[in-house]
Short mmCIF file of the C-alpha atoms (twelve columns), coordinates in Angstrom:
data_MODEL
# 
_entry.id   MODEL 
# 
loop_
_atom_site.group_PDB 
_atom_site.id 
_atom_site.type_symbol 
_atom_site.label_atom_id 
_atom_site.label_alt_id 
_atom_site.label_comp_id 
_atom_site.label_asym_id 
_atom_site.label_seq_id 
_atom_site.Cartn_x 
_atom_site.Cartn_y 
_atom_site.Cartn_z 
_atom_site.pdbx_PDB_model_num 
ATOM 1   C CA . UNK A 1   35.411  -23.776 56.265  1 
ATOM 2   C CA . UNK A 2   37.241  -20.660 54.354  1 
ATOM 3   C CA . UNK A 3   36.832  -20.075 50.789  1 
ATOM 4   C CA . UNK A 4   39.392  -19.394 48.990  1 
ATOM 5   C CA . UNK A 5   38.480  -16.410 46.640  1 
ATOM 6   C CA . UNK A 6   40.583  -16.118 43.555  1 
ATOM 7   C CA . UNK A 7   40.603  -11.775 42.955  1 
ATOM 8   C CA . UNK A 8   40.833  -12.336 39.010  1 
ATOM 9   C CA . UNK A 9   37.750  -13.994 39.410  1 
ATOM 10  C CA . UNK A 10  36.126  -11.475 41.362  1 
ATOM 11  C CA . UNK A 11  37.296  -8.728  39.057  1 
ATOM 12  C CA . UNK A 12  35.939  -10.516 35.624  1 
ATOM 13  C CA . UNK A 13  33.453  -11.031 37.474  1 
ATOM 14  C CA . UNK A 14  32.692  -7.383  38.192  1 
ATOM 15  C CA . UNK A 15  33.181  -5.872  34.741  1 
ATOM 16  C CA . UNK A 16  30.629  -8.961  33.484  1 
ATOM 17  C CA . UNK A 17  28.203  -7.136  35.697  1 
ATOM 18  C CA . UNK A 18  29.131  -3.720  35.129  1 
ATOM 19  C CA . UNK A 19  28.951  -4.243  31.332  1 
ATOM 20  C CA . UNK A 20  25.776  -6.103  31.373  1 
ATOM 21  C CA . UNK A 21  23.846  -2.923  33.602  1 
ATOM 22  C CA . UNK A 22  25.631  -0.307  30.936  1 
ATOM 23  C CA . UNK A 23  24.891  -1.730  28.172  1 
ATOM 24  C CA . UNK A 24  21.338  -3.056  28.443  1 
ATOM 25  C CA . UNK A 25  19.740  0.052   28.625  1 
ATOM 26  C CA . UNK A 26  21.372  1.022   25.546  1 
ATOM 27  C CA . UNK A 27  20.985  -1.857  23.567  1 
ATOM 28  C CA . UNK A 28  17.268  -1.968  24.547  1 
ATOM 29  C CA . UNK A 29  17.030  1.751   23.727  1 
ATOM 30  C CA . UNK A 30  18.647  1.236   20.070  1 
ATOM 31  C CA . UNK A 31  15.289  -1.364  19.992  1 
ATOM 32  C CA . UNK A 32  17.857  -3.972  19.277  1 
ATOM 33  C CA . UNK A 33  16.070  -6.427  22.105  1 
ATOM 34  C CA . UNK A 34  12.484  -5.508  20.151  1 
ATOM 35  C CA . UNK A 35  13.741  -6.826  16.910  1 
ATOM 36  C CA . UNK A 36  15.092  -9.719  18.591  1 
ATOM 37  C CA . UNK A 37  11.859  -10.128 20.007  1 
ATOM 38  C CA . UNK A 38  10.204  -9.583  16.385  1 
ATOM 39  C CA . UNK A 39  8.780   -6.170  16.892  1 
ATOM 40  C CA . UNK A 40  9.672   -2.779  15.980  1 
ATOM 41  C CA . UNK A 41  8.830   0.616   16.471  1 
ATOM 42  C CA . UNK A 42  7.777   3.122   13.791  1 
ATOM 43  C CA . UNK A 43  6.235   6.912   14.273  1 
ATOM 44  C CA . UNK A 44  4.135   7.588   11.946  1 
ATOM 45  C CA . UNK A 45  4.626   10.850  10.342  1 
ATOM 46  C CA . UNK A 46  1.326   12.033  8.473   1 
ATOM 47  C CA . UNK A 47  -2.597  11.910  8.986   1 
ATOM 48  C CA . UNK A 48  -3.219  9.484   6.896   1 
ATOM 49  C CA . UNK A 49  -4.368  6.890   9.745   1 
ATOM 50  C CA . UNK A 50  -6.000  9.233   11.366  1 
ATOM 51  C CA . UNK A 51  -8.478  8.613   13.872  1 
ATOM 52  C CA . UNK A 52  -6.931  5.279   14.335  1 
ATOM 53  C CA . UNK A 53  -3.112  6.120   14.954  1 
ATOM 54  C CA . UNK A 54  -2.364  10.409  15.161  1 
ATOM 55  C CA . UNK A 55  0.370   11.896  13.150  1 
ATOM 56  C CA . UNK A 56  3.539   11.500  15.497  1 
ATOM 57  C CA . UNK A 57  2.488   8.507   17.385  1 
ATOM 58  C CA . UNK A 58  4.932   5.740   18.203  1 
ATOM 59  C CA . UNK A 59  3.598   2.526   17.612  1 
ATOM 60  C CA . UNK A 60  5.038   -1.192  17.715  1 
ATOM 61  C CA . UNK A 61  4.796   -3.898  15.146  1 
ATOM 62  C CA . UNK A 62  5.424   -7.445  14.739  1 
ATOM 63  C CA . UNK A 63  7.705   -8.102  12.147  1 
ATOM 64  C CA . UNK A 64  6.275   -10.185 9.508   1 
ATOM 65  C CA . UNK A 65  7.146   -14.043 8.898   1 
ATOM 66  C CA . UNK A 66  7.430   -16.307 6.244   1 
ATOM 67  C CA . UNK A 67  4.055   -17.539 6.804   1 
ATOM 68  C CA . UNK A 68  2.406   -14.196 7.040   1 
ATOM 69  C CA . UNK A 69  -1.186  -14.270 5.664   1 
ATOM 70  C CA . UNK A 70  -2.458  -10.381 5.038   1 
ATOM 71  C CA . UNK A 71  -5.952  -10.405 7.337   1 
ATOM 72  C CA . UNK A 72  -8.936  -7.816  5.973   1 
ATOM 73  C CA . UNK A 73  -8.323  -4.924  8.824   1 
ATOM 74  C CA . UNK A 74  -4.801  -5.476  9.402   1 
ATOM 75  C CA . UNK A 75  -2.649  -2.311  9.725   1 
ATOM 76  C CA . UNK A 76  0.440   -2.737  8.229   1 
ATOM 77  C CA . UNK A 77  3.217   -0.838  7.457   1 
ATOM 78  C CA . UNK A 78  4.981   -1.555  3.849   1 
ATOM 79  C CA . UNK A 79  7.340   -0.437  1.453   1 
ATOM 80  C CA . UNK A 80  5.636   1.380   -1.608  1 
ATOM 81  C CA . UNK A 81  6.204   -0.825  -4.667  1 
ATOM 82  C CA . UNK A 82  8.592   0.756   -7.322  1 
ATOM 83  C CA . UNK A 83  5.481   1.972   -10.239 1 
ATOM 84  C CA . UNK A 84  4.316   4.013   -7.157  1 
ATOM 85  C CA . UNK A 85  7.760   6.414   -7.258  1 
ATOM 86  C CA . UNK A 86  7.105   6.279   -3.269  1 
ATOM 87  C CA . UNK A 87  10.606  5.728   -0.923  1 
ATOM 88  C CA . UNK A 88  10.290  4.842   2.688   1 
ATOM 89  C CA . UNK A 89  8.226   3.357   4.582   1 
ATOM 90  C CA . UNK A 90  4.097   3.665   4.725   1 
ATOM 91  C CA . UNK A 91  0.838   2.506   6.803   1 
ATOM 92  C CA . UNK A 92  -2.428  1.890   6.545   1 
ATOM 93  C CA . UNK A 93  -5.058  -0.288  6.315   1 
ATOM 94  C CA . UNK A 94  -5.560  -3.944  4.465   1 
ATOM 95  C CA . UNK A 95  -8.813  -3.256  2.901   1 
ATOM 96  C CA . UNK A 96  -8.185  -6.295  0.245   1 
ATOM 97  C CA . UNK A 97  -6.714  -9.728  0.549   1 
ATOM 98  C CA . UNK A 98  -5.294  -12.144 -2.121  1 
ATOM 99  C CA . UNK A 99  -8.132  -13.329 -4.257  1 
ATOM 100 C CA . UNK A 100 -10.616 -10.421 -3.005  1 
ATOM 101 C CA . UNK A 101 -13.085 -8.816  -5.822  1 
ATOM 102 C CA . UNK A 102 -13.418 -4.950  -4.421  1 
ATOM 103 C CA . UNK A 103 -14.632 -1.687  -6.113  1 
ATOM 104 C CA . UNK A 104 -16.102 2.139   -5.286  1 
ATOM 105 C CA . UNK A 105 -18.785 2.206   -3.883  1 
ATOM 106 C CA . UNK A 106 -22.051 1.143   -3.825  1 
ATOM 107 C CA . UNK A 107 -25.176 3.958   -3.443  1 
ATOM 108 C CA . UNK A 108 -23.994 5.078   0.552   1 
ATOM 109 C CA . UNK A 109 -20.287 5.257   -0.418  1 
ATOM 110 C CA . UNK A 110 -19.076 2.405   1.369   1 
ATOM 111 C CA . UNK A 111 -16.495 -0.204  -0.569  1 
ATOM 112 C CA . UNK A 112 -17.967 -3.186  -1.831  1 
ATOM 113 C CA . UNK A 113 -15.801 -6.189  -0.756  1 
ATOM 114 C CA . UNK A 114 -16.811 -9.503  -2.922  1 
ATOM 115 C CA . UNK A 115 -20.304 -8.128  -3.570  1 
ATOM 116 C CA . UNK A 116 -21.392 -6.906  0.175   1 
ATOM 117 C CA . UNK A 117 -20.942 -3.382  1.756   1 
ATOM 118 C CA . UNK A 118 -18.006 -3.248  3.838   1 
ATOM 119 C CA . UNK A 119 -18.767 -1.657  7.243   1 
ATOM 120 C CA . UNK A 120 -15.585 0.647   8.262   1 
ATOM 121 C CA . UNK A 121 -16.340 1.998   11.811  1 
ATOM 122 C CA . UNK A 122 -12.330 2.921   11.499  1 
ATOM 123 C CA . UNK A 123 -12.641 5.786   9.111   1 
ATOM 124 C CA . UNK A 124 -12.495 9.515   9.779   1 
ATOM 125 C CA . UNK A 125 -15.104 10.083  7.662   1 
ATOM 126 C CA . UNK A 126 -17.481 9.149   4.859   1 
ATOM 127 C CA . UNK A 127 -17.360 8.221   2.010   1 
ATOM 128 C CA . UNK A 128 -15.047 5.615   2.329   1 
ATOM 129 C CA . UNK A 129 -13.752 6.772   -1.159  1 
ATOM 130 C CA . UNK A 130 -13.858 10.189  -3.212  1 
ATOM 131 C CA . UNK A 131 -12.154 8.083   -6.167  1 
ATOM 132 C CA . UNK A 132 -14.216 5.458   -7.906  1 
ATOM 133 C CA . UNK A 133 -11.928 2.559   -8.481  1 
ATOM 134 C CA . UNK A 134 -12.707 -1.497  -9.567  1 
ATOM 135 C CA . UNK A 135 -13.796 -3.696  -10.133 1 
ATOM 136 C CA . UNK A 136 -10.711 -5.937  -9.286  1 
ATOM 137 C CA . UNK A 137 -9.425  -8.712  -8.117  1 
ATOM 138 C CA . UNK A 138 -6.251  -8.132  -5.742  1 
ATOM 139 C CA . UNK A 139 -3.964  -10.500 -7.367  1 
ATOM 140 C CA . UNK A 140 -2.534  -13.688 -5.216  1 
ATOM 141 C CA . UNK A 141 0.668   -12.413 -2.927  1 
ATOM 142 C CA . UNK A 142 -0.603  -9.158  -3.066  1 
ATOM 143 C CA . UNK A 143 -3.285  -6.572  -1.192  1 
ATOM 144 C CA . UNK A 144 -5.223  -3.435  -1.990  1 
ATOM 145 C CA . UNK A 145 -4.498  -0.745  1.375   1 
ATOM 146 C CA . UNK A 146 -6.453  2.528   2.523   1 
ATOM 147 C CA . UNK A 147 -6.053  4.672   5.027   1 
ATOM 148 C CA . UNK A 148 -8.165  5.056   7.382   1 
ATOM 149 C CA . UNK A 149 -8.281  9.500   6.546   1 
ATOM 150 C CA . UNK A 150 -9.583  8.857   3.413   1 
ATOM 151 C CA . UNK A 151 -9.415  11.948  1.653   1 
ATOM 152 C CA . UNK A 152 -5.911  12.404  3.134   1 
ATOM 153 C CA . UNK A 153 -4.101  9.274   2.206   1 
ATOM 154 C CA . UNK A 154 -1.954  8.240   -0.676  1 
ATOM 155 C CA . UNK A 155 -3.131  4.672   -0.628  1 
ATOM 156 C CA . UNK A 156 -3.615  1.929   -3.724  1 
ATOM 157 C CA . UNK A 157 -6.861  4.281   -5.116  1 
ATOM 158 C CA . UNK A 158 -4.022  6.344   -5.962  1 
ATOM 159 C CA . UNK A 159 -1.700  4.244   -7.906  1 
ATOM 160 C CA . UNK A 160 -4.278  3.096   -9.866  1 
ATOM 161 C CA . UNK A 161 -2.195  3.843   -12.904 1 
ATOM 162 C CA . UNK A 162 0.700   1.200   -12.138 1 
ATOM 163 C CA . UNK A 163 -0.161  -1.540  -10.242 1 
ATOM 164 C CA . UNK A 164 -1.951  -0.426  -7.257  1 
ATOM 165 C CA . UNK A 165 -1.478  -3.223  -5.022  1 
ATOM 166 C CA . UNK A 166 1.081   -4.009  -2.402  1 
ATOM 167 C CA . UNK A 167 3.357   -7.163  -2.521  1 
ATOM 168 C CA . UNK A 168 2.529   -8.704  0.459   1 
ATOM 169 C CA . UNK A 169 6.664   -9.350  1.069   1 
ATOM 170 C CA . UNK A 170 6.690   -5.211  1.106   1 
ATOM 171 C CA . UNK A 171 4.887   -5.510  4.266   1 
ATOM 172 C CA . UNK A 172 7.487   -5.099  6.954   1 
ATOM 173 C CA . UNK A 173 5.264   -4.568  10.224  1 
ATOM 174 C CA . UNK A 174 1.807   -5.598  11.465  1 
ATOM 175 C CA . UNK A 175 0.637   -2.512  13.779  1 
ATOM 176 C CA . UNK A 176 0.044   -3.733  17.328  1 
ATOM 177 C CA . UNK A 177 -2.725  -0.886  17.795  1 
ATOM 178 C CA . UNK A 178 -2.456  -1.319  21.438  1 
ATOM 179 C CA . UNK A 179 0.928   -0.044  22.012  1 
ATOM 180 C CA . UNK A 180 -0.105  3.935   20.090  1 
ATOM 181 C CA . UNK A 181 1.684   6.030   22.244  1 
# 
């Protein structure tokens, strides 16, 4: 038996092909396919994470959800709200969650997190805070952020003048700390 080939076909069917092993590459280059996925990539331009994630370093994040629920530890990166006169895009460290009493710091200069020392292995060095701040209570839909170089970040203890908390809808990426490039 002969098939009959129809050319037409053959050529569509070539420029489908061709177009698809073009374009891919660039599409997946532009991160388009990541977002689809629900991740993007951000470098992150200062010290300010520092040991955790080097000035430079590309790292991927999952794009928040509806449903998101800020976890103590998460590294997230957020828009700065407008009282803190910040534009762009920032990271560092939930330190806070909705409904979480924290302050600076107890008699070793570690924060106290609802009344008990709050170990940070993460940081680059101690004290977890030159700036005494609290007691509060981070306000529901909102967290309190540090980075993790302490005495190099602009983080909440900075903004303690306007409302030094983050909306939690700022938050526009959860760090995946194993993709740091």
């Amino acid at each position: 038996m002969i098939l009959a080939v129809d050319n037409a076909v053959v050529k569509r069917f070539g420029r489908y092909v061709l177009s698809v092993v073009v374009c891919l590459p660039l599409v997946a280059g532009c991160g388009v396919i990541d977002i689809m996925a629900g991740r993007k990539g951000y470098t992150v331009p200062s010290k300010a994470m520092e040991p955790t994630i080097m000035a430079g370093r590309h790292i991927m994040a999952v794009l928040p959800d509806d449903d998101y629920a800020p976890e103590l530890g998460d590294v997230v990166f957020f828009r700065a709200p407008e009282s803190w006169e910040m534009n762009g895009v920032y990271v560092s460290r939930v330190i806070g969650v909705p409904g979480a009493a924290i302050q600076c710091c107890d008699d070793q200069g570690r924060i106290v997190l609802n009344g008990r020392p709050l170990e940070e292995s993460y940081i680059k060095e101690p004290p977890a805070s030159r700036e005494t701040f609290g007691p509060l209570t981070v306000p529901a839909g909102r967290v309190w952020v540090q980075g993790d170089n302490r005495h190099m970040a602009l983080d909440s203890r900075h903004h303690q003048g306007a409302d030094p908390t983050i909306p939690v809808s700022n938050i526009v990426g959860v760090a995946d700390l194993s993709t740091v490039k």
